[in-house]
Coordinates of C-alpha atoms in Angstrom, one line a residue:
Chain A
M307 CA 0.0 0.0 0.0
S308 CA 1.3 3.4 -1.0
E309 CA 2.2 5.9 1.7
R310 CA -0.2 8.9 2.3
I311 CA 1.8 12.1 1.6
G312 CA 1.3 15.5 3.2
F313 CA 2.9 18.4 1.3
I314 CA 3.6 21.8 3.0
G315 CA 4.9 24.7 0.9
L316 CA 3.3 25.2 -2.5
G317 CA 5.6 27.9 -3.8
I318 CA 7.3 28.0 -7.2
M319 CA 9.0 24.7 -6.5
G320 CA 6.6 22.9 -4.2
A321 CA 3.5 23.2 -6.5
G322 CA 5.3 21.3 -9.3
M323 CA 6.7 18.7 -6.9
A324 CA 3.2 18.1 -5.3
G325 CA 1.7 17.9 -8.7
N326 CA 4.1 15.1 -9.7
L327 CA 3.2 13.2 -6.5
L328 CA -0.4 13.2 -7.6
T329 CA 0.6 12.2 -11.2
D330 CA 2.5 9.2 -9.7
G331 CA -0.7 8.1 -7.9
F332 CA 0.1 9.1 -4.4
D333 CA -2.7 10.1 -2.0
V334 CA -1.7 13.7 -1.3
T335 CA -2.9 16.2 1.3
V336 CA -1.7 19.8 1.0
W337 CA -1.4 22.8 3.2
N338 CA 0.0 26.2 2.4
R339 CA 0.3 29.5 4.4
T340 CA -1.4 31.3 1.5
A341 CA -4.5 29.0 1.1
A342 CA -5.2 30.1 -2.5
R343 CA -2.1 28.3 -3.7
T344 CA -3.8 25.0 -2.8
E345 CA -6.7 25.4 -5.3
A346 CA -5.0 24.0 -8.5
L347 CA -3.8 20.9 -6.6
V348 CA -7.2 20.3 -5.0
E349 CA -8.7 20.4 -8.5
A350 CA -6.1 17.9 -9.6
G351 CA -7.2 15.5 -6.8
A352 CA -5.4 16.6 -3.6
A353 CA -7.1 16.9 -0.2
R354 CA -6.7 20.2 1.7
A355 CA -5.8 20.3 5.4
D356 CA -6.9 23.2 7.6
S357 CA -3.6 23.3 9.5
P358 CA -0.2 21.6 9.5
A359 CA -1.4 19.6 12.6
D360 CA -4.5 18.5 10.7
L361 CA -2.3 17.5 7.8
G362 CA 0.1 15.6 10.1
G363 CA -2.8 13.6 11.5
A364 CA -4.0 12.5 8.0
V365 CA -0.7 11.2 6.4
D366 CA 2.3 8.9 6.8
V367 CA 5.0 11.1 5.3
V368 CA 5.2 14.9 5.3
V369 CA 7.2 16.7 2.6
L370 CA 8.3 20.3 3.4
C371 CA 9.3 22.8 0.8
V372 CA 9.5 26.2 2.3
S373 CA 11.9 29.2 2.0
D374 CA 14.4 29.2 4.9
T375 CA 15.4 27.9 8.3
P376 CA 12.9 29.8 10.4
D377 CA 10.1 28.7 8.1
V378 CA 11.0 25.1 8.6
V379 CA 11.3 25.5 12.3
D380 CA 7.9 27.4 12.4
V381 CA 6.0 24.9 10.3
T382 CA 7.5 21.9 12.2
E383 CA 6.2 23.4 15.5
Q384 CA 2.8 23.7 13.9
L385 CA 3.1 20.2 12.6
E386 CA 4.1 18.6 15.9
P387 CA 0.6 18.1 17.4
G388 CA -0.3 16.0 14.4
L389 CA 2.8 13.8 14.3
S390 CA 2.9 10.3 15.7
E391 CA 5.4 7.5 16.0
G392 CA 6.5 5.9 12.7
M393 CA 6.0 9.0 10.6
L394 CA 8.6 10.5 8.3
V395 CA 9.4 14.1 7.5
I396 CA 11.3 14.9 4.2
D397 CA 12.6 18.4 4.2
C398 CA 13.2 19.6 0.6
S399 CA 14.0 23.2 1.7
T400 CA 17.6 24.4 1.7
I401 CA 18.3 25.3 5.3
S402 CA 20.9 25.2 8.1
P403 CA 22.6 21.8 8.5
D404 CA 23.0 22.5 12.2
V405 CA 19.3 23.3 12.7
T406 CA 18.5 20.2 10.6
R407 CA 20.6 18.0 13.0
E408 CA 18.7 19.5 15.9
L409 CA 15.3 18.9 14.2
H410 CA 16.3 15.3 13.4
A411 CA 17.3 14.7 17.1
R412 CA 14.0 16.3 18.4
M413 CA 11.9 14.1 16.0
A414 CA 13.8 11.0 16.9
E415 CA 12.7 11.3 20.5
W416 CA 9.1 10.8 19.3
G417 CA 10.0 8.1 16.8
V418 CA 9.5 10.3 13.8
G419 CA 12.1 10.2 11.1
W420 CA 13.7 13.2 9.4
V421 CA 15.4 13.2 6.0
D422 CA 17.0 16.4 4.7
S423 CA 16.8 16.5 0.9
P424 CA 17.5 19.9 -0.6
V425 CA 16.7 19.9 -4.3
S426 CA 18.1 21.8 -7.3
G427 CA 17.0 22.1 -10.8
G428 CA 14.6 25.1 -10.7
S429 CA 10.9 25.4 -11.2
E430 CA 11.1 23.8 -14.6
G431 CA 12.7 20.8 -13.0
A432 CA 10.0 20.7 -10.3
I433 CA 7.3 20.6 -13.0
A434 CA 9.1 18.1 -15.2
G435 CA 10.0 15.9 -12.3
T436 CA 13.7 16.1 -13.0
L437 CA 15.1 17.7 -9.9
A438 CA 18.4 16.6 -8.2
A439 CA 18.2 15.8 -4.5
I440 CA 21.2 15.6 -2.2
V441 CA 20.0 13.6 0.8
G442 CA 21.1 13.2 4.4
G443 CA 19.5 10.8 6.9
V444 CA 19.7 7.4 8.5
D445 CA 19.6 4.5 5.9
H446 CA 16.1 3.2 6.6
D447 CA 14.5 6.7 6.5
V448 CA 16.3 7.5 3.2
A449 CA 15.2 4.1 1.8
R450 CA 11.6 5.1 2.7
A451 CA 12.0 8.5 1.2
R452 CA 13.3 7.4 -2.1
P453 CA 10.0 6.4 -3.9
V454 CA 8.5 9.7 -2.7
L455 CA 11.4 11.8 -3.9
G456 CA 11.4 9.7 -7.1
A457 CA 8.1 11.4 -8.1
F458 CA 9.9 14.7 -8.7
C459 CA 13.6 13.9 -8.8
H460 CA 15.8 12.5 -11.6
T461 CA 18.8 11.9 -9.3
I462 CA 18.8 11.1 -5.6
T463 CA 22.3 11.1 -4.0
H464 CA 22.5 9.9 -0.4
V465 CA 25.7 11.6 1.0
G466 CA 25.5 10.8 4.7
G467 CA 23.7 11.1 8.0
P468 CA 21.2 13.8 9.2
G469 CA 22.2 17.2 8.0
A470 CA 24.7 15.9 5.4
G471 CA 22.3 16.7 2.5
Q472 CA 22.1 20.3 3.6
A473 CA 25.8 20.6 4.3
C474 CA 26.6 19.1 0.9
K475 CA 24.2 21.5 -0.8
L476 CA 26.1 24.3 0.8
V477 CA 29.4 22.9 -0.5
N478 CA 27.7 23.0 -3.9
Q479 CA 26.9 26.7 -3.5
I480 CA 30.4 27.5 -2.3
L481 CA 31.7 25.9 -5.5
V482 CA 29.2 27.7 -7.8
V483 CA 29.9 31.2 -6.5
T484 CA 33.7 30.9 -6.1
T485 CA 34.0 29.4 -9.6
M486 CA 32.0 32.4 -10.9
L487 CA 34.3 34.7 -9.0
G488 CA 37.2 33.3 -10.8
V489 CA 35.4 33.3 -14.2
S490 CA 34.5 37.0 -13.6
E491 CA 38.0 38.0 -12.7
A492 CA 39.4 36.1 -15.7
L493 CA 36.9 37.7 -18.2
V494 CA 37.5 41.2 -16.9
F495 CA 41.3 40.6 -17.0
A496 CA 40.8 39.3 -20.6
A497 CA 38.8 42.4 -21.5
G498 CA 41.6 44.6 -20.0
Q499 CA 44.1 42.8 -22.3
G500 CA 41.9 43.5 -25.3
L501 CA 41.3 39.8 -26.0
D502 CA 38.4 38.5 -28.1
L503 CA 36.3 37.1 -25.3
D504 CA 34.6 34.3 -27.3
A505 CA 37.9 33.1 -28.6
T506 CA 39.4 33.2 -25.1
I507 CA 36.5 31.2 -23.6
D508 CA 36.9 28.6 -26.4
A509 CA 40.7 28.4 -26.0
V510 CA 40.7 27.7 -22.2
S511 CA 37.4 25.8 -21.6
G512 CA 38.7 22.4 -22.6
G513 CA 41.6 22.0 -20.0
A514 CA 42.5 22.5 -16.4
A515 CA 40.8 26.0 -16.5
G516 CA 37.4 24.5 -17.5
S517 CA 34.2 24.6 -15.4
W518 CA 30.5 24.4 -15.9
M519 CA 30.2 28.1 -15.0
L520 CA 32.8 29.1 -17.6
E521 CA 31.2 27.0 -20.3
H522 CA 27.6 28.0 -19.6
R523 CA 27.7 31.4 -17.9
G524 CA 30.8 32.8 -19.6
P525 CA 29.1 33.2 -23.0
Q526 CA 26.1 34.8 -21.2
V527 CA 28.3 37.4 -19.6
V528 CA 29.9 38.2 -22.9
D529 CA 26.5 38.4 -24.4
G530 CA 25.1 40.6 -21.7
Y531 CA 22.3 38.1 -20.9
W532 CA 21.3 38.3 -17.2
E533 CA 18.1 36.1 -16.9
P534 CA 18.5 34.0 -13.8
G535 CA 19.2 30.3 -13.8
F536 CA 19.5 31.1 -10.0
S537 CA 19.0 34.6 -8.9
I538 CA 21.4 36.7 -6.7
D539 CA 18.7 37.1 -4.0
L540 CA 18.3 33.3 -3.7
Q541 CA 22.0 32.8 -3.9
Q542 CA 22.5 35.3 -1.0
K543 CA 20.0 33.3 1.1
D544 CA 22.1 30.2 0.6
L545 CA 25.4 32.0 1.1
R546 CA 24.0 33.3 4.4
L547 CA 23.6 29.6 5.4
V548 CA 27.2 28.9 4.3
L549 CA 28.5 31.8 6.4
E550 CA 26.5 30.8 9.4
A551 CA 27.4 27.1 9.2
A552 CA 31.1 28.0 8.6
D553 CA 31.0 30.3 11.6
R554 CA 29.5 27.6 13.8
A555 CA 32.1 25.1 12.6
E556 CA 34.9 27.7 13.0
V557 CA 36.0 27.3 9.4
P558 CA 37.1 30.5 7.5
V559 CA 35.5 30.9 4.0
M560 CA 37.4 33.8 2.6
A561 CA 36.4 33.5 -1.0
T562 CA 32.7 32.9 -0.3
G563 CA 32.7 35.8 2.2
L564 CA 34.0 38.0 -0.5
V565 CA 31.4 36.9 -3.0
F566 CA 28.6 37.6 -0.4
Q567 CA 29.8 41.2 0.0
L568 CA 30.1 41.7 -3.8
Y569 CA 26.5 40.4 -4.3
R570 CA 25.4 42.7 -1.5
S571 CA 26.7 45.7 -3.6
L572 CA 24.7 44.4 -6.6
Q573 CA 21.5 44.0 -4.5
H574 CA 21.9 47.7 -3.6
E575 CA 21.8 48.5 -7.3
G576 CA 18.5 46.6 -7.6
R577 CA 20.1 43.6 -9.4
G578 CA 19.0 40.9 -6.9
G579 CA 16.7 39.4 -9.5
E580 CA 19.5 38.9 -12.0
G581 CA 21.3 35.6 -12.4
N582 CA 24.2 34.8 -10.1
H583 CA 26.6 35.2 -13.0
A584 CA 25.9 38.9 -12.8
L585 CA 28.6 38.7 -10.1
V586 CA 30.9 39.8 -13.0
K587 CA 29.2 43.3 -12.8
A588 CA 30.7 43.9 -9.3
I589 CA 34.2 43.0 -10.6
E590 CA 33.6 45.2 -13.7
K591 CA 32.6 48.1 -11.5
L592 CA 35.9 47.7 -9.5
A593 CA 37.9 47.5 -12.7
G594 CA 36.1 50.2 -14.7
I595 CA 35.9 47.9 -17.7
E596 CA 33.1 45.6 -19.0
A597 CA 33.7 42.0 -20.2
R598 CA 31.1 42.3 -23.0
R599 CA 31.3 41.3 -26.7
E600 CA 31.6 44.3 -29.0
R601 CA 28.4 44.8 -31.0
Chain B
M779 CA 61.3 23.5 -49.3
S780 CA 61.0 23.1 -45.6
E781 CA 62.0 26.0 -43.3
R782 CA 65.3 25.8 -41.5
I783 CA 64.6 26.0 -37.8
G784 CA 66.7 27.4 -35.0
F785 CA 65.8 26.3 -31.4
I786 CA 66.9 28.2 -28.3
G787 CA 66.2 26.9 -24.9
L788 CA 66.7 23.1 -24.4
G789 CA 65.2 22.8 -20.9
I790 CA 62.7 20.2 -19.7
M791 CA 60.2 21.4 -22.4
G792 CA 62.5 22.6 -25.2
A793 CA 64.5 19.4 -25.5
G794 CA 61.4 17.4 -26.3
M795 CA 60.0 20.0 -28.7
A796 CA 63.3 20.3 -30.6
G797 CA 63.5 16.5 -30.8
N798 CA 60.0 16.4 -32.4
L799 CA 61.1 19.0 -35.0
L800 CA 64.0 16.6 -35.9
T801 CA 61.6 13.6 -36.0
D802 CA 59.3 15.6 -38.4
G803 CA 62.3 16.1 -40.8
F804 CA 63.1 19.7 -40.1
D805 CA 66.6 21.0 -40.5
V806 CA 67.3 22.1 -36.9
T807 CA 70.1 24.2 -35.4
V808 CA 70.2 24.5 -31.6
W809 CA 71.7 26.8 -29.0
N810 CA 71.5 26.6 -25.3
R811 CA 73.1 28.7 -22.5
T812 CA 74.3 25.4 -20.9
A813 CA 76.0 23.9 -23.9
A814 CA 75.9 20.3 -22.6
R815 CA 72.2 20.2 -23.1
T816 CA 72.7 20.3 -26.9
E817 CA 74.6 17.0 -27.1
A818 CA 71.7 14.6 -27.3
L819 CA 70.1 16.7 -30.0
V820 CA 73.3 17.0 -32.0
E821 CA 73.6 13.2 -31.9
A822 CA 70.1 13.0 -33.2
G823 CA 71.0 15.1 -36.2
A824 CA 70.8 18.8 -35.1
A825 CA 73.5 21.3 -35.9
R826 CA 75.0 23.3 -33.0
A827 CA 75.4 27.1 -33.2
D828 CA 78.1 28.9 -31.2
S829 CA 75.9 31.8 -30.3
P830 CA 72.3 33.0 -30.7
A831 CA 73.6 35.4 -33.5
D832 CA 75.2 32.5 -35.3
L833 CA 72.0 30.5 -35.0
G834 CA 70.0 33.5 -36.4
G835 CA 72.3 33.7 -39.4
A836 CA 71.8 30.0 -40.3
V837 CA 68.0 29.6 -40.2
D838 CA 64.6 30.9 -41.4
V839 CA 62.5 30.5 -38.2
V840 CA 63.7 30.7 -34.6
V841 CA 61.8 29.0 -31.8
L842 CA 62.4 30.3 -28.3
C843 CA 61.5 28.2 -25.2
V844 CA 63.1 29.8 -22.1
S845 CA 62.0 30.5 -18.6
D846 CA 60.7 34.0 -18.2
T847 CA 60.4 37.5 -19.6
P848 CA 64.0 38.7 -18.9
D849 CA 65.3 35.5 -20.5
V850 CA 63.4 36.2 -23.7
V851 CA 64.5 39.8 -23.8
D852 CA 68.1 38.8 -23.2
V853 CA 68.2 36.0 -25.8
T854 CA 66.5 38.2 -28.3
E855 CA 69.1 40.9 -27.9
Q856 CA 71.8 38.3 -28.5
L857 CA 69.9 37.0 -31.5
E858 CA 69.4 40.4 -33.2
P859 CA 72.8 40.6 -35.0
G860 CA 71.8 37.3 -36.8
L861 CA 68.3 38.3 -37.8
S862 CA 67.4 39.5 -41.2
E863 CA 64.2 40.6 -43.1
G864 CA 61.7 37.9 -43.7
M865 CA 62.6 35.8 -40.7
L866 CA 60.1 34.7 -38.0
V867 CA 60.5 34.2 -34.3
I868 CA 58.1 31.9 -32.5
D869 CA 58.2 32.4 -28.7
C870 CA 56.9 29.3 -26.8
S871 CA 57.9 30.7 -23.4
T872 CA 55.2 32.0 -21.1
I873 CA 56.1 35.7 -20.6
S874 CA 54.6 39.2 -20.2
P875 CA 52.0 40.1 -22.9
D876 CA 53.1 43.7 -22.7
V877 CA 56.8 42.9 -23.3
T878 CA 55.6 40.6 -26.1
R879 CA 53.8 43.4 -27.8
E880 CA 57.0 45.5 -27.5
L881 CA 59.2 42.8 -29.0
H882 CA 56.7 42.3 -31.8
A883 CA 56.8 46.0 -32.6
R884 CA 60.6 46.1 -32.5
M885 CA 61.0 43.1 -34.8
A886 CA 58.4 44.5 -37.2
E887 CA 60.7 47.5 -37.8
W888 CA 63.2 45.1 -39.3
G889 CA 60.7 43.0 -41.2
V890 CA 61.0 40.1 -38.7
G891 CA 57.8 38.4 -37.6
W892 CA 57.0 37.5 -34.0
V893 CA 54.4 35.0 -32.9
D894 CA 53.7 34.4 -29.2
S895 CA 52.8 30.8 -28.6
P896 CA 52.9 29.7 -24.9
V897 CA 52.5 26.0 -24.6
S898 CA 51.0 23.7 -22.0
G899 CA 50.9 20.0 -21.4
G900 CA 54.1 19.4 -19.5
S901 CA 57.4 17.7 -20.3
E902 CA 55.5 14.5 -21.2
G903 CA 53.5 16.4 -23.8
A904 CA 56.7 18.0 -25.2
I905 CA 58.2 14.6 -25.7
A906 CA 55.0 13.0 -27.1
G907 CA 54.3 16.1 -29.3
T908 CA 50.9 16.6 -27.8
L909 CA 51.3 20.1 -26.3
A910 CA 48.5 22.8 -26.6
A911 CA 49.5 26.2 -28.0
I912 CA 47.6 29.4 -27.5
V913 CA 48.8 31.7 -30.2
G914 CA 48.9 35.4 -30.8
G915 CA 50.2 37.2 -33.9
V916 CA 49.3 38.5 -37.3
D917 CA 47.6 36.0 -39.6
H918 CA 50.4 35.4 -42.1
D919 CA 53.0 34.9 -39.4
V920 CA 50.7 32.5 -37.6
A921 CA 50.0 30.6 -40.8
R922 CA 53.8 30.2 -41.3
A923 CA 54.2 29.1 -37.6
R924 CA 51.6 26.4 -37.8
P925 CA 53.6 23.6 -39.5
V926 CA 56.5 24.3 -37.1
L927 CA 54.2 24.2 -34.0
G928 CA 52.5 21.1 -35.4
A929 CA 55.7 19.1 -34.8
F930 CA 55.1 19.2 -31.1
C931 CA 51.5 20.5 -30.6
H932 CA 48.3 18.6 -30.7
T933 CA 46.1 21.7 -30.7
I934 CA 47.0 25.2 -31.9
T935 CA 44.5 27.9 -31.1
H936 CA 45.0 31.4 -32.7
V937 CA 43.2 33.8 -30.3
G938 CA 44.3 37.2 -31.6
G939 CA 47.0 39.6 -32.5
P940 CA 50.5 40.0 -31.0
G941 CA 50.5 39.3 -27.2
A942 CA 47.0 37.7 -27.3
G943 CA 48.5 34.2 -26.9
Q944 CA 50.4 35.3 -23.7
A945 CA 47.4 37.2 -22.4
C946 CA 45.1 34.2 -23.0
K947 CA 47.5 31.9 -21.3
L948 CA 47.4 34.2 -18.2
V949 CA 43.5 34.1 -18.3
N950 CA 43.9 30.3 -18.2
Q951 CA 46.2 30.5 -15.2
I952 CA 43.7 32.9 -13.4
L953 CA 41.0 30.3 -13.9
V954 CA 43.1 27.4 -12.8
V955 CA 44.1 28.9 -9.5
T956 CA 40.9 30.7 -8.6
T957 CA 38.9 27.5 -9.3
M958 CA 41.3 25.6 -7.0
L959 CA 40.8 28.3 -4.4
G960 CA 37.1 27.6 -4.5
V961 CA 37.6 23.8 -4.5
S962 CA 39.9 24.2 -1.5
E963 CA 37.5 26.3 0.5
A964 CA 34.6 23.9 -0.4
L965 CA 36.5 20.8 0.7
V966 CA 37.7 22.3 4.0
F967 CA 34.1 23.5 4.7
A968 CA 32.9 19.9 3.9
A969 CA 35.5 18.5 6.3
G970 CA 34.3 20.9 8.9
Q971 CA 30.8 19.6 8.4
G972 CA 31.9 16.0 8.9
L973 CA 30.9 15.1 5.3
D974 CA 32.3 12.0 3.5
L975 CA 34.5 13.9 1.1
D976 CA 34.4 11.3 -1.7
A977 CA 30.6 11.2 -1.6
T978 CA 30.5 15.0 -1.6
I979 CA 32.8 15.4 -4.7
D980 CA 30.7 12.8 -6.5
A981 CA 27.4 14.5 -5.5
V982 CA 28.4 18.0 -6.8
S983 CA 30.7 17.4 -9.7
G984 CA 28.1 16.8 -12.4
G985 CA 26.2 20.1 -12.2
A986 CA 26.8 23.9 -11.9
A987 CA 29.5 23.4 -9.2
G988 CA 31.6 21.2 -11.5
S989 CA 35.1 21.9 -12.8
W990 CA 38.2 20.2 -14.1
M991 CA 40.0 21.0 -10.9
L992 CA 37.2 19.6 -8.7
E993 CA 37.0 16.4 -10.8
H994 CA 40.8 15.8 -11.2
R995 CA 42.4 17.5 -8.2
G996 CA 39.7 17.1 -5.6
P997 CA 40.2 13.4 -5.2
Q998 CA 44.0 13.9 -5.1
V999 CA 43.5 16.4 -2.2
V1000 CA 41.3 13.9 -0.3
D1001 CA 43.9 11.2 -1.0
G1002 CA 46.8 13.4 0.1
Y1003 CA 48.6 13.0 -3.2
W1004 CA 50.7 16.1 -4.0
E1005 CA 52.9 15.2 -7.0
P1006 CA 52.8 18.2 -9.4
G1007 CA 50.9 18.3 -12.6
F1008 CA 52.1 21.9 -12.4
S1009 CA 54.2 22.9 -9.4
I1010 CA 53.5 25.8 -7.0
D1011 CA 56.9 27.4 -8.0
L1012 CA 56.0 27.4 -11.7
Q1013 CA 52.5 28.6 -10.9
Q1014 CA 53.9 31.5 -8.9
K1015 CA 56.0 32.6 -11.9
D1016 CA 52.9 32.7 -14.0
L1017 CA 50.8 34.5 -11.4
R1018 CA 53.6 37.1 -11.1
L1019 CA 53.0 37.7 -14.8
V1020 CA 49.2 38.0 -14.2
L1021 CA 49.7 40.5 -11.3
E1022 CA 52.1 42.6 -13.4
A1023 CA 49.9 42.6 -16.5
A1024 CA 46.8 43.4 -14.4
D1025 CA 48.7 46.2 -12.8
R1026 CA 49.8 47.7 -16.1
A1027 CA 46.2 47.4 -17.4
E1028 CA 44.9 48.8 -14.1
V1029 CA 42.6 45.8 -13.5
P1030 CA 42.1 44.5 -10.0
V1031 CA 42.6 40.8 -9.6
M1032 CA 41.5 40.2 -6.0
A1033 CA 41.1 36.4 -6.0
T1034 CA 44.3 35.8 -8.0
G1035 CA 46.2 38.2 -5.7
L1036 CA 44.9 36.2 -2.7
V1037 CA 46.0 32.9 -4.2
F1038 CA 49.5 34.4 -4.9
Q1039 CA 49.9 35.3 -1.2
L1040 CA 48.6 31.9 0.0
Y1041 CA 51.1 30.1 -2.4
R1042 CA 53.9 32.3 -0.9
S1043 CA 53.1 31.0 2.5
L1044 CA 53.4 27.4 1.2
Q1045 CA 56.7 28.2 -0.5
H1046 CA 58.0 29.3 2.9
E1047 CA 57.1 25.9 4.2
G1048 CA 59.2 24.3 1.4
R1049 CA 56.2 23.2 -0.6
G1050 CA 57.1 25.0 -3.9
G1051 CA 57.7 21.7 -5.6
E1052 CA 54.2 20.3 -4.8
G1053 CA 51.3 20.5 -7.2
N1054 CA 49.3 23.6 -7.4
H1055 CA 46.4 21.8 -5.8
A1056 CA 48.4 21.9 -2.5
L1057 CA 46.8 25.3 -2.3
V1058 CA 44.3 23.5 -0.1
K1059 CA 47.0 23.2 2.6
A1060 CA 47.0 27.0 3.1
I1061 CA 43.3 27.0 3.6
E1062 CA 43.6 24.0 5.9
K1063 CA 46.2 25.8 8.0
L1064 CA 43.8 28.8 8.4
A1065 CA 40.9 26.5 9.3
G1066 CA 42.8 24.1 11.6
I1067 CA 41.3 21.1 9.8
E1068 CA 42.4 18.9 7.0
A1069 CA 40.2 17.8 4.0
R1070 CA 41.7 14.3 3.9
R1071 CA 40.0 10.9 3.6
E1072 CA 40.1 9.0 6.8
R1073 CA 42.4 6.0 6.6

């Protein structure tokens, strides 16, 4: 018999994910802070709960997909009266690894499992069911979560115990922004040398200098295309998690800290909605030169 | 009729490159500051010149492969009495783009062409004839250089006018070291979070966080393997060129500057001969934690 799923958080990501659970034949109950967001899913066959506690009482597995650490803490507190032994919570939000470990320990006292499973792949991936999940949790909880995650994920990578999924997602974010810092500095240097930027990217992409960011975002920089794959505002929320987790673990993150401050300067210019590759604009401002293709 | 080639600089790279010119049937004359280095090539069929000027008088094309900017300037001054209109110099050293543009202009006054063609691929690539050249120069000079470079290069990428090859090589070096800075910071953060480092690298390598350095050097870091693909001492020589070129062009290079200083601290510990991925050791020292696999 298939598990009954509760889904909390029907934002740009959650709505697509919950829709895919329905498509896969799961019995789904939804709750959202803004109730209007539940309508389309109820039309598609979902039940609607009046509160997180109500939802908890009606299902076996609860999936969370909210914005940030305080939202997960808040909704979990509301959910608690409805939880009972043997249930499982799968948190698909990207939040603090430390708070995740605390929530896991708290739930374990009541016999409720907690799997952290931050996802990436954007709203298109949520709708298409092709997200990538990086998962932390104890083995039997993760095994139980897999078929649920499988409804909206293409790849599910179990990296370690409770909190490891969140921590690994933050490692991913460190790599994304620091690589973009290097790409930005390299492109601005190249512009300062009068190089043809397309030829330069082509010449260096294939070897030890190569990266996903250089190959995919480098040409967008040169082209002046700033639509977000992942916006600066969302990136900042994740970098704040990195800085906080690094501080708690007493690990310096010099390059990531620098990127956070540079993004801050771009947010002040109203560029928070631009893609994270617009980091180059902060470097360009410092250099007084743009790394754009001549037109 | 094939061009007569002069080759100056029979170090760890040049010896292999000159050998491949002989193998390809070129008429090769060699000169080296340390004369003993010419012996193996003379046995293999090369002629030996008594001075750079002698060499210049006996050939059509001169290939330079020496250590640094002052060496190229010095050997070019010695070469000048032997140069005549219609000759071509191909500089395979990695040196200053600005000085390269000056040398090109000076040679052009006498009707001598100058192509900058820094190579990468290591001594193994020099011997195997599989180096990669990033080339700057005017079209007809580069066309003339191609069959010569083809004797020891697998790929020849013409990126722009005089100095563009050197400038693009420096862009490559910026990308290599800044990407490794991010990889180092990410791995140390991951260690601080108690993550399994192999699982972490696997989980994040395939997407937007991915890079050649993460894929190839990340596992070496975790494994504690420090043999150089490219040593810290050689990297510092190239970063010094980056910092000098950036200063002349009035372009800030914050991340590269930071890496240069971190490598300096490793050189003080006697680690200049380790691979450039040993950058992680500077980050580890700051963090008080190592990003190594448990054994």
